[in-house]
Amino acid sequence: MTATITNAKESLSQESELRALRDALHQRLDQLLPAGGERDRVGAAMREGALAPGKRIRPLLLLLAAYDLGCDKNHPGLLDLACAVEMVHAASLMLDDIPCMDNAALRRGRPTIHRQFGQDVAILAAVALLSNAFGVVAGAEGLSDACRAQAVAELSAAVGLQGLVQGQFRDLNEGATARSEEAIADTNDLKTSMLFSATLQIAALAADATPAVRQKLGCFARDLGQAFQLLDDLADGCSGTGKDINKDAGKSTLVALLGAEAVRSRLHEHLHSADQHLSVCQHGLATRRFMHSWFSQQLATFS
Ligand code: GRG
């Protein structure tokens, strides 16, 4: 009974902390984005892409991991670094949705950016958002010049030809044909784990973590990204995700290859492994709690 009450109190305080962090992220993103308006449609599309109600998983992870690693909650650049990661993510979603890629109609419960503003504006807004993100990292306060340069390099590697771009290319070009489990997992790593990895490495840089901790965080990010992508695939046929339903029909995903049950159990294996990596770091209480409660909620809703 006492343990149940303690758990309930912990989860309430976690919920209110997350709500406060989400609000802070929204406010800071709002300040970091151009004003937009009637005559600035690219600026307005950037705002819509980044400010629409996403789950903010990556920037929350960056903040929680940095706190877990001992970073001062008043670190002057931390919120900006988190916003930069969210801008990169939002840019990738805007491009992912355009007709020559996924041709999606709905994102975050709203018409996709190209449906609202046209394809030309969506592409330009994504490029501008990406460029804004790098500018924000380059100007982040409270980091040494060397750490700031490393943060830029982490983000650049996550986006580039050995990161999201490669993952997206493979998904678009190989997704319609049969793929091995390994090929699908590799593509998921590139599409999803790489940005989680950059997110956690940037948190570690802000917190001045040791190379050994950073190495473990890299392993954690890989498992987390795999679990995240498996959940995304499991949720594809469900309503209530804010995205088009059944977008993966005909695509070679692990759900199509192995079935939902096997994917669910693989997802739990990745979460367990992610947990192990964090515990070796002897940090990660808030990060771990966040990861588990988020996946439990999502799995209860979507599978
Ligand atoms: C220019 C950054 C950039 C990338 C170009 C288009 C592209 C290459 C990559 C797209 C990769 C992609 C769509 C990965 C999917 C990752 C994923 C599971 C997204 C869903 O993330 P959520 O659920 O979404 O966190 P919300 O909307 O909640 O933020």
PDB file of N, CA and C in Angstrom, residues 46 87-88 91 124-138:
ATOM      1  N   MET A  46       7.785  27.056 -40.934  1.00  0.00           N
ATOM      2  CA  MET A  46       8.782  26.606 -39.941  1.00  0.00           C
ATOM      3  C   MET A  46       8.133  26.554 -38.559  1.00  0.00           C
ATOM      4  N   MET A  87      14.177  20.939 -33.568  1.00  0.00           N
ATOM      5  CA  MET A  87      14.082  21.564 -34.902  1.00  0.00           C
ATOM      6  C   MET A  87      14.567  20.603 -35.986  1.00  0.00           C
ATOM      7  N   VAL A  88      15.658  19.899 -35.700  1.00  0.00           N
ATOM      8  CA  VAL A  88      16.163  18.918 -36.677  1.00  0.00           C
ATOM      9  C   VAL A  88      15.089  17.844 -36.915  1.00  0.00           C
ATOM     10  N   ALA A  91      12.226  19.195 -38.945  1.00  0.00           N
ATOM     11  CA  ALA A  91      12.617  19.336 -40.360  1.00  0.00           C
ATOM     12  C   ALA A  91      12.553  17.978 -41.054  1.00  0.00           C
ATOM     13  N   LEU A 124      11.554  24.313 -48.423  1.00  0.00           N
ATOM     14  CA  LEU A 124      12.385  25.456 -48.004  1.00  0.00           C
ATOM     15  C   LEU A 124      12.329  25.638 -46.484  1.00  0.00           C
ATOM     16  N   ALA A 125      11.169  25.444 -45.902  1.00  0.00           N
ATOM     17  CA  ALA A 125      11.033  25.602 -44.446  1.00  0.00           C
ATOM     18  C   ALA A 125      11.849  24.534 -43.718  1.00  0.00           C
ATOM     19  N   ALA A 126      11.875  23.320 -44.261  1.00  0.00           N
ATOM     20  CA  ALA A 126      12.668  22.253 -43.625  1.00  0.00           C
ATOM     21  C   ALA A 126      14.161  22.611 -43.676  1.00  0.00           C
ATOM     22  N   VAL A 127      14.609  23.102 -44.825  1.00  0.00           N
ATOM     23  CA  VAL A 127      16.034  23.486 -44.948  1.00  0.00           C
ATOM     24  C   VAL A 127      16.345  24.624 -43.971  1.00  0.00           C
ATOM     25  N   ALA A 128      15.443  25.587 -43.884  1.00  0.00           N
ATOM     26  CA  ALA A 128      15.673  26.736 -42.994  1.00  0.00           C
ATOM     27  C   ALA A 128      15.664  26.294 -41.520  1.00  0.00           C
ATOM     28  N   LEU A 129      14.787  25.361 -41.203  1.00  0.00           N
ATOM     29  CA  LEU A 129      14.715  24.866 -39.819  1.00  0.00           C
ATOM     30  C   LEU A 129      16.003  24.136 -39.441  1.00  0.00           C
ATOM     31  N   LEU A 130      16.486  23.352 -40.385  1.00  0.00           N
ATOM     32  CA  LEU A 130      17.724  22.614 -40.160  1.00  0.00           C
ATOM     33  C   LEU A 130      18.882  23.597 -39.948  1.00  0.00           C
ATOM     34  N   SER A 131      18.924  24.603 -40.807  1.00  0.00           N
ATOM     35  CA  SER A 131      19.987  25.596 -40.706  1.00  0.00           C
ATOM     36  C   SER A 131      19.871  26.375 -39.395  1.00  0.00           C
ATOM     37  N   ASN A 132      18.648  26.691 -39.006  1.00  0.00           N
ATOM     38  CA  ASN A 132      18.412  27.369 -37.719  1.00  0.00           C
ATOM     39  C   ASN A 132      18.933  26.527 -36.556  1.00  0.00           C
ATOM     40  N   ALA A 133      18.693  25.223 -36.638  1.00  0.00           N
ATOM     41  CA  ALA A 133      19.110  24.321 -35.558  1.00  0.00           C
ATOM     42  C   ALA A 133      20.626  24.391 -35.368  1.00  0.00           C
ATOM     43  N   PHE A 134      21.358  24.337 -36.465  1.00  0.00           N
ATOM     44  CA  PHE A 134      22.820  24.390 -36.346  1.00  0.00           C
ATOM     45  C   PHE A 134      23.282  25.748 -35.799  1.00  0.00           C
ATOM     46  N   GLY A 135      22.584  26.797 -36.211  1.00  0.00           N
ATOM     47  CA  GLY A 135      22.911  28.129 -35.693  1.00  0.00           C
ATOM     48  C   GLY A 135      22.692  28.199 -34.187  1.00  0.00           C
ATOM     49  N   VAL A 136      21.619  27.578 -33.720  1.00  0.00           N
ATOM     50  CA  VAL A 136      21.316  27.605 -32.285  1.00  0.00           C
ATOM     51  C   VAL A 136      22.396  26.850 -31.504  1.00  0.00           C
ATOM     52  N   VAL A 137      22.814  25.697 -32.013  1.00  0.00           N
ATOM     53  CA  VAL A 137      23.875  24.938 -31.309  1.00  0.00           C
ATOM     54  C   VAL A 137      25.175  25.750 -31.321  1.00  0.00           C
ATOM     55  N   ALA A 138      25.486  26.332 -32.453  1.00  0.00           N
ATOM     56  CA  ALA A 138      26.745  27.100 -32.557  1.00  0.00           C
ATOM     57  C   ALA A 138      26.762  28.286 -31.587  1.00  0.00           C
TER      58      ALA A 138
END
